[in-house]
Amino acid sequence: MPRLVIRPPGWTQSGPARVAQRAARILPLLVVTAYAVSVIGYNLPPSPLKVRLQSTLDAVVDPYLTQRWRLFAPNPPNGNYDGWLQVEYRTGGTTTTSPVLSLTQPLIAEAKAHRLFPPRVDRTVLNLGYSLSDIATSETKLERLIASRQNGQPLTDPADPSHPISVQEASILPAGWQELEGAGQMSDAEYLAAARESLAGARKQVSGQIGRLASMMVPGVELDGDPVRVRVFYTWTAILRFSERHEADPEQDPPIRIADTGWMSYQPPER
């Protein structure tokens, strides 16, 4: 409904009020534009420009704005991923290791307690876990390739064992990674060495990010001393088939450890 506002003669809106009004109109537009540009850039095909902007796009989109349709076919999830934390702490001259603590359950409880504005830490922790798992899988594949070459075994296509392939065709690096620069001019040995160096750098970067997040959670752990080091690992547990979930004693496979940061120095959160 229209409403009549009566103002005294000579009334004019103050400067700060006009600025606030304009900001209230422009700010949502800027936020929506930034979001749209970030998502469009994130989904663009590989290009020199995207390579230069990739780290910025990942930092903006990955932790907060990504949406994965993993619930649906053709590849729905068949297991649960969980993060686990251990803390090494010192009391006097004695160093003690804490029991294994769930990272996933407290984060889920926190999200349920703030349903309207849930924290995104859980998503960040799991996304980093997926990345670390992909790196670990590639590291295992790489070491197997190196062992095969040392034993003189030919490298073949897993889908067609009679078809020999080159090291570059073996898809060592995780899906979505940019191919190694100059890969086409490398020998097999040079490519394997470059891939190992690339994976080691990625592991160090991702583990460092996980270590910082884990250190932020340590103050919530009851310790009888001062934290010294932290360790995070991830497990995968198969989801029971629907027909088996209500059985009296269903057979549940044990969790499989899929990625491990190893022990890292504790980083006190900045105040």
mmCIF file of C-alpha atoms in Angstrom:
data_model
loop_
_atom_site.group_PDB
_atom_site.id
_atom_site.type_symbol
_atom_site.label_atom_id
_atom_site.label_comp_id
_atom_site.label_asym_id
_atom_site.label_seq_id
_atom_site.Cartn_x
_atom_site.Cartn_y
_atom_site.Cartn_z
ATOM 1 C CA MET A 1 0.000 0.000 0.000
ATOM 2 C CA PRO A 2 1.293 3.508 -0.800
ATOM 3 C CA ARG A 3 1.921 5.615 2.266
ATOM 4 C CA LEU A 4 2.140 9.352 2.725
ATOM 5 C CA VAL A 5 5.212 10.737 4.493
ATOM 6 C CA ILE A 6 4.852 14.340 5.644
ATOM 7 C CA ARG A 7 8.107 16.234 6.121
ATOM 8 C CA PRO A 8 8.606 19.759 7.474
ATOM 9 C CA PRO A 9 9.141 22.611 4.977
ATOM 10 C CA GLY A 10 12.748 22.825 3.831
ATOM 11 C CA TRP A 11 13.515 19.259 4.896
ATOM 12 C CA THR A 12 16.317 17.531 3.011
ATOM 13 C CA GLN A 13 17.852 14.116 3.570
ATOM 14 C CA SER A 14 21.239 14.264 5.282
ATOM 15 C CA GLY A 15 24.406 13.262 3.456
ATOM 16 C CA PRO A 16 25.105 10.107 5.556
ATOM 17 C CA ALA A 17 21.541 8.927 5.065
ATOM 18 C CA ARG A 18 21.806 9.304 1.287
ATOM 19 C CA VAL A 19 25.102 7.363 1.291
ATOM 20 C CA ALA A 20 23.549 4.595 3.382
ATOM 21 C CA GLN A 21 20.585 4.351 1.007
ATOM 22 C CA ARG A 22 22.812 4.092 -2.036
ATOM 23 C CA ALA A 23 25.024 1.522 -0.372
ATOM 24 C CA ALA A 24 21.963 -0.567 0.549
ATOM 25 C CA ARG A 25 20.965 -0.572 -3.128
ATOM 26 C CA ILE A 26 24.401 -1.171 -4.641
ATOM 27 C CA LEU A 27 25.887 -3.709 -2.190
ATOM 28 C CA PRO A 28 23.517 -6.611 -3.011
ATOM 29 C CA LEU A 29 24.132 -6.020 -6.714
ATOM 30 C CA LEU A 30 27.911 -6.141 -6.175
ATOM 31 C CA VAL A 31 27.637 -9.349 -4.131
ATOM 32 C CA VAL A 32 25.474 -11.084 -6.753
ATOM 33 C CA THR A 33 27.791 -9.911 -9.553
ATOM 34 C CA ALA A 34 30.906 -11.138 -7.725
ATOM 35 C CA TYR A 35 29.237 -14.488 -7.076
ATOM 36 C CA ALA A 36 28.155 -14.880 -10.711
ATOM 37 C CA VAL A 37 31.581 -13.914 -12.084
ATOM 38 C CA SER A 38 33.342 -16.314 -9.673
ATOM 39 C CA VAL A 39 31.096 -19.263 -10.565
ATOM 40 C CA ILE A 40 31.346 -18.588 -14.307
ATOM 41 C CA GLY A 41 35.132 -18.319 -14.079
ATOM 42 C CA TYR A 42 35.315 -21.490 -11.961
ATOM 43 C CA ASN A 43 33.419 -23.473 -14.611
ATOM 44 C CA LEU A 44 35.220 -22.115 -17.677
ATOM 45 C CA PRO A 45 37.291 -24.601 -19.718
ATOM 46 C CA PRO A 46 41.075 -24.557 -19.149
ATOM 47 C CA SER A 47 42.835 -21.503 -20.566
ATOM 48 C CA PRO A 48 45.936 -19.394 -19.755
ATOM 49 C CA LEU A 49 43.687 -16.813 -18.045
ATOM 50 C CA LYS A 50 41.975 -19.448 -15.907
ATOM 51 C CA VAL A 51 45.336 -20.908 -14.882
ATOM 52 C CA ARG A 52 46.420 -17.479 -13.624
ATOM 53 C CA LEU A 53 43.156 -16.982 -11.719
ATOM 54 C CA GLN A 54 42.660 -20.582 -10.520
ATOM 55 C CA SER A 55 44.024 -20.110 -6.996
ATOM 56 C CA THR A 56 41.798 -17.049 -6.459
ATOM 57 C CA LEU A 57 38.717 -18.808 -7.865
ATOM 58 C CA ASP A 58 39.363 -21.883 -5.715
ATOM 59 C CA ALA A 59 39.763 -19.747 -2.588
ATOM 60 C CA VAL A 60 36.417 -18.011 -3.246
ATOM 61 C CA VAL A 61 34.259 -20.813 -4.624
ATOM 62 C CA ASP A 62 35.512 -24.094 -3.144
ATOM 63 C CA PRO A 63 35.011 -23.571 0.594
ATOM 64 C CA TYR A 64 31.615 -21.892 0.484
ATOM 65 C CA LEU A 65 29.844 -21.948 -2.877
ATOM 66 C CA THR A 66 30.392 -25.330 -4.526
ATOM 67 C CA GLN A 67 27.487 -27.717 -4.945
ATOM 68 C CA ARG A 68 28.158 -31.341 -5.770
ATOM 69 C CA TRP A 69 25.338 -33.567 -7.018
ATOM 70 C CA ARG A 70 26.815 -36.711 -5.518
ATOM 71 C CA LEU A 71 23.439 -37.964 -4.306
ATOM 72 C CA PHE A 72 22.241 -38.830 -7.799
ATOM 73 C CA ALA A 73 23.076 -41.334 -10.543
ATOM 74 C CA PRO A 74 25.172 -42.455 -12.282
ATOM 75 C CA ASN A 75 27.717 -42.426 -9.447
ATOM 76 C CA PRO A 76 25.970 -41.930 -6.099
ATOM 77 C CA PRO A 77 28.157 -42.193 -2.993
ATOM 78 C CA ASN A 78 28.588 -45.699 -1.628
ATOM 79 C CA GLY A 79 30.424 -44.795 1.567
ATOM 80 C CA ASN A 80 30.863 -42.244 4.330
ATOM 81 C CA TYR A 81 33.950 -40.085 4.663
ATOM 82 C CA ASP A 82 35.069 -39.144 8.165
ATOM 83 C CA GLY A 83 37.879 -36.980 9.503
ATOM 84 C CA TRP A 84 39.825 -37.859 12.654
ATOM 85 C CA LEU A 85 42.175 -35.832 14.837
ATOM 86 C CA GLN A 86 45.006 -36.759 17.180
ATOM 87 C CA VAL A 87 46.934 -34.316 19.343
ATOM 88 C CA GLU A 88 50.371 -34.784 20.821
ATOM 89 C CA TYR A 89 50.816 -32.726 23.995
ATOM 90 C CA ARG A 90 53.526 -32.243 26.586
ATOM 91 C CA THR A 91 53.139 -32.259 30.362
ATOM 92 C CA GLY A 92 56.393 -31.374 32.086
ATOM 93 C CA GLY A 93 58.939 -33.601 30.387
ATOM 94 C CA THR A 94 56.427 -36.210 29.225
ATOM 95 C CA THR A 95 54.872 -36.321 25.757
ATOM 96 C CA THR A 96 51.450 -37.954 25.419
ATOM 97 C CA THR A 97 49.227 -38.726 22.429
ATOM 98 C CA SER A 98 45.500 -38.144 22.757
ATOM 99 C CA PRO A 99 42.930 -40.770 21.769
ATOM 100 C CA VAL A 100 41.607 -40.572 18.212
ATOM 101 C CA LEU A 101 38.936 -37.837 18.124
ATOM 102 C CA SER A 102 36.182 -37.474 15.540
ATOM 103 C CA LEU A 103 36.288 -34.278 13.524
ATOM 104 C CA THR A 104 33.126 -35.062 11.614
ATOM 105 C CA GLN A 105 30.592 -35.522 14.427
ATOM 106 C CA PRO A 106 31.259 -32.212 16.261
ATOM 107 C CA LEU A 107 31.095 -30.341 12.945
ATOM 108 C CA ILE A 108 27.783 -32.016 12.073
ATOM 109 C CA ALA A 109 26.414 -31.150 15.531
ATOM 110 C CA GLU A 110 27.519 -27.526 15.060
ATOM 111 C CA ALA A 111 25.810 -27.364 11.668
ATOM 112 C CA LYS A 112 22.576 -28.758 13.145
ATOM 113 C CA ALA A 113 22.697 -26.216 15.976
ATOM 114 C CA HIS A 114 22.906 -23.345 13.453
ATOM 115 C CA ARG A 115 20.701 -24.539 10.631
ATOM 116 C CA LEU A 116 19.979 -21.110 9.172
ATOM 117 C CA PHE A 117 23.639 -20.053 9.031
ATOM 118 C CA PRO A 118 25.668 -23.267 9.358
ATOM 119 C CA PRO A 119 29.446 -22.944 9.562
ATOM 120 C CA ARG A 120 31.350 -24.023 6.467
ATOM 121 C CA VAL A 121 34.317 -25.481 8.323
ATOM 122 C CA ASP A 122 32.936 -29.004 7.932
ATOM 123 C CA ARG A 123 32.729 -28.568 4.171
ATOM 124 C CA THR A 124 36.256 -27.184 4.019
ATOM 125 C CA VAL A 125 37.630 -30.045 6.130
ATOM 126 C CA LEU A 126 35.963 -32.673 3.929
ATOM 127 C CA ASN A 127 36.909 -30.945 0.662
ATOM 128 C CA LEU A 128 40.534 -30.881 1.770
ATOM 129 C CA GLY A 129 40.175 -34.541 2.728
ATOM 130 C CA TYR A 130 38.941 -35.384 -0.774
ATOM 131 C CA SER A 131 41.939 -33.534 -2.230
ATOM 132 C CA LEU A 132 44.371 -35.341 0.061
ATOM 133 C CA SER A 133 42.751 -38.678 -0.822
ATOM 134 C CA ASP A 134 43.163 -37.963 -4.558
ATOM 135 C CA ILE A 135 46.823 -37.083 -3.986
ATOM 136 C CA ALA A 136 47.380 -40.272 -1.968
ATOM 137 C CA THR A 137 45.791 -42.378 -4.731
ATOM 138 C CA SER A 138 48.032 -40.737 -7.337
ATOM 139 C CA GLU A 139 51.109 -41.272 -5.158
ATOM 140 C CA THR A 140 50.308 -44.999 -4.906
ATOM 141 C CA LYS A 141 49.800 -45.231 -8.668
ATOM 142 C CA LEU A 142 53.060 -43.366 -9.258
ATOM 143 C CA GLU A 143 55.104 -45.661 -7.012
ATOM 144 C CA ARG A 144 53.622 -48.721 -8.728
ATOM 145 C CA LEU A 145 54.624 -47.328 -12.115
ATOM 146 C CA ILE A 146 58.156 -46.654 -10.900
ATOM 147 C CA ALA A 147 58.391 -50.206 -9.488
ATOM 148 C CA SER A 148 57.096 -51.672 -12.769
ATOM 149 C CA ARG A 149 59.722 -49.809 -14.786
ATOM 150 C CA GLN A 150 62.473 -50.904 -12.424
ATOM 151 C CA ASN A 151 61.368 -54.519 -12.820
ATOM 152 C CA GLY A 152 61.236 -54.191 -16.596
ATOM 153 C CA GLN A 153 57.502 -54.833 -16.788
ATOM 154 C CA PRO A 154 55.667 -53.203 -19.732
ATOM 155 C CA LEU A 155 53.018 -50.592 -18.957
ATOM 156 C CA THR A 156 49.595 -51.561 -20.331
ATOM 157 C CA ASP A 157 46.114 -50.089 -20.473
ATOM 158 C CA PRO A 158 44.034 -51.427 -17.500
ATOM 159 C CA ALA A 159 41.005 -51.655 -19.823
ATOM 160 C CA ASP A 160 43.010 -53.571 -22.449
ATOM 161 C CA PRO A 161 46.098 -55.331 -21.013
ATOM 162 C CA SER A 162 47.290 -56.228 -24.519
ATOM 163 C CA HIS A 163 47.640 -52.531 -25.434
ATOM 164 C CA PRO A 164 50.921 -50.910 -24.278
ATOM 165 C CA ILE A 165 50.769 -47.270 -23.173
ATOM 166 C CA SER A 166 53.278 -44.590 -22.252
ATOM 167 C CA VAL A 167 53.767 -43.161 -18.760
ATOM 168 C CA GLN A 168 52.062 -39.936 -19.884
ATOM 169 C CA GLU A 169 48.969 -41.943 -20.900
ATOM 170 C CA ALA A 170 48.699 -43.622 -17.500
ATOM 171 C CA SER A 171 46.785 -40.681 -15.939
ATOM 172 C CA ILE A 172 48.942 -40.430 -12.846
ATOM 173 C CA LEU A 173 47.793 -37.002 -11.695
ATOM 174 C CA PRO A 174 44.349 -36.512 -10.092
ATOM 175 C CA ALA A 175 41.423 -35.730 -12.389
ATOM 176 C CA GLY A 176 41.121 -32.037 -13.128
ATOM 177 C CA TRP A 177 44.802 -31.274 -12.606
ATOM 178 C CA GLN A 178 46.648 -29.323 -15.244
ATOM 179 C CA GLU A 179 49.115 -31.456 -17.174
ATOM 180 C CA LEU A 180 52.776 -31.001 -16.311
ATOM 181 C CA GLU A 181 54.426 -28.240 -18.278
ATOM 182 C CA GLY A 182 56.508 -29.637 -21.117
ATOM 183 C CA ALA A 183 55.218 -33.184 -20.537
ATOM 184 C CA GLY A 184 55.273 -33.976 -24.244
ATOM 185 C CA GLN A 185 59.048 -33.408 -24.439
ATOM 186 C CA MET A 186 59.902 -35.446 -21.308
ATOM 187 C CA SER A 187 61.244 -38.961 -21.178
ATOM 188 C CA ASP A 188 59.357 -41.431 -18.986
ATOM 189 C CA ALA A 189 61.916 -41.037 -16.184
ATOM 190 C CA GLU A 190 61.726 -37.235 -16.339
ATOM 191 C CA TYR A 191 57.921 -37.329 -16.326
ATOM 192 C CA LEU A 192 57.799 -39.624 -13.287
ATOM 193 C CA ALA A 193 60.248 -37.392 -11.405
ATOM 194 C CA ALA A 194 58.249 -34.260 -12.275
ATOM 195 C CA ALA A 195 54.980 -35.942 -11.259
ATOM 196 C CA ARG A 196 56.469 -36.996 -7.922
ATOM 197 C CA GLU A 197 57.655 -33.431 -7.284
ATOM 198 C CA SER A 198 54.233 -32.012 -8.225
ATOM 199 C CA LEU A 199 52.396 -34.424 -5.919
ATOM 200 C CA ALA A 200 54.794 -33.743 -3.051
ATOM 201 C CA GLY A 201 54.200 -29.997 -3.384
ATOM 202 C CA ALA A 202 50.421 -30.496 -3.483
ATOM 203 C CA ARG A 203 50.511 -32.777 -0.437
ATOM 204 C CA LYS A 204 52.530 -30.206 1.514
ATOM 205 C CA GLN A 205 50.090 -27.419 0.605
ATOM 206 C CA VAL A 206 46.904 -29.375 1.378
ATOM 207 C CA SER A 207 48.316 -30.900 4.578
ATOM 208 C CA GLY A 208 49.333 -27.416 5.726
ATOM 209 C CA GLN A 209 45.776 -26.139 5.231
ATOM 210 C CA ILE A 210 44.371 -29.112 7.129
ATOM 211 C CA GLY A 211 46.939 -28.577 9.888
ATOM 212 C CA ARG A 212 45.847 -24.963 10.345
ATOM 213 C CA LEU A 213 42.192 -25.992 10.592
ATOM 214 C CA ALA A 214 42.999 -28.808 13.008
ATOM 215 C CA SER A 215 45.013 -26.428 15.194
ATOM 216 C CA MET A 216 41.965 -24.137 15.375
ATOM 217 C CA MET A 217 39.977 -27.023 16.878
ATOM 218 C CA VAL A 218 42.568 -28.073 19.458
ATOM 219 C CA PRO A 219 41.450 -25.494 22.082
ATOM 220 C CA GLY A 220 38.143 -27.411 22.235
ATOM 221 C CA VAL A 221 39.959 -30.615 23.266
ATOM 222 C CA GLU A 222 40.532 -31.270 26.972
ATOM 223 C CA LEU A 223 44.275 -31.848 27.322
ATOM 224 C CA ASP A 224 46.429 -32.185 30.417
ATOM 225 C CA GLY A 225 49.267 -30.230 28.845
ATOM 226 C CA ASP A 226 50.402 -27.995 26.009
ATOM 227 C CA PRO A 227 49.724 -29.165 22.415
ATOM 228 C CA VAL A 228 52.851 -29.804 20.358
ATOM 229 C CA ARG A 229 51.753 -31.596 17.184
ATOM 230 C CA VAL A 230 48.513 -32.538 15.393
ATOM 231 C CA ARG A 231 47.625 -35.269 12.962
ATOM 232 C CA VAL A 232 44.534 -35.693 10.778
ATOM 233 C CA PHE A 233 43.497 -38.741 8.814
ATOM 234 C CA TYR A 234 40.416 -39.658 6.808
ATOM 235 C CA THR A 235 38.521 -42.917 6.570
ATOM 236 C CA TRP A 236 35.944 -44.353 4.202
ATOM 237 C CA THR A 237 33.236 -46.702 5.480
ATOM 238 C CA ALA A 238 30.970 -48.587 3.070
ATOM 239 C CA ILE A 239 27.266 -47.759 3.337
ATOM 240 C CA LEU A 240 25.106 -50.768 4.136
ATOM 241 C CA ARG A 241 22.656 -51.811 1.459
ATOM 242 C CA PHE A 242 19.109 -50.711 2.208
ATOM 243 C CA SER A 243 17.983 -54.334 2.548
ATOM 244 C CA GLU A 244 20.639 -54.960 5.235
ATOM 245 C CA ARG A 245 20.186 -51.878 7.405
ATOM 246 C CA HIS A 246 17.475 -53.319 9.656
ATOM 247 C CA GLU A 247 18.975 -56.749 10.154
ATOM 248 C CA ALA A 248 19.648 -57.781 13.735
ATOM 249 C CA ASP A 249 23.398 -58.110 13.206
ATOM 250 C CA PRO A 250 24.399 -56.675 9.798
ATOM 251 C CA GLU A 251 27.924 -57.310 8.562
ATOM 252 C CA GLN A 252 29.662 -53.932 8.438
ATOM 253 C CA ASP A 253 33.031 -53.649 6.748
ATOM 254 C CA PRO A 254 35.667 -51.877 8.853
ATOM 255 C CA PRO A 255 36.676 -48.309 7.893
ATOM 256 C CA ILE A 256 39.464 -47.946 5.346
ATOM 257 C CA ARG A 257 42.067 -45.254 5.950
ATOM 258 C CA ILE A 258 42.353 -43.325 2.694
ATOM 259 C CA ALA A 259 44.531 -40.321 3.553
ATOM 260 C CA ASP A 260 46.816 -39.210 6.364
ATOM 261 C CA THR A 261 48.598 -35.903 6.893
ATOM 262 C CA GLY A 262 51.167 -37.375 9.264
ATOM 263 C CA TRP A 263 52.265 -35.417 12.327
ATOM 264 C CA MET A 264 52.443 -31.632 11.876
ATOM 265 C CA SER A 265 53.501 -28.842 14.201
ATOM 266 C CA TYR A 266 50.662 -27.315 16.203
ATOM 267 C CA GLN A 267 49.901 -23.748 15.063
ATOM 268 C CA PRO A 268 48.300 -21.681 17.834
ATOM 269 C CA PRO A 269 45.260 -19.826 16.462
ATOM 270 C CA GLU A 270 45.767 -16.091 16.051
ATOM 271 C CA ARG A 271 43.892 -14.043 18.614
#
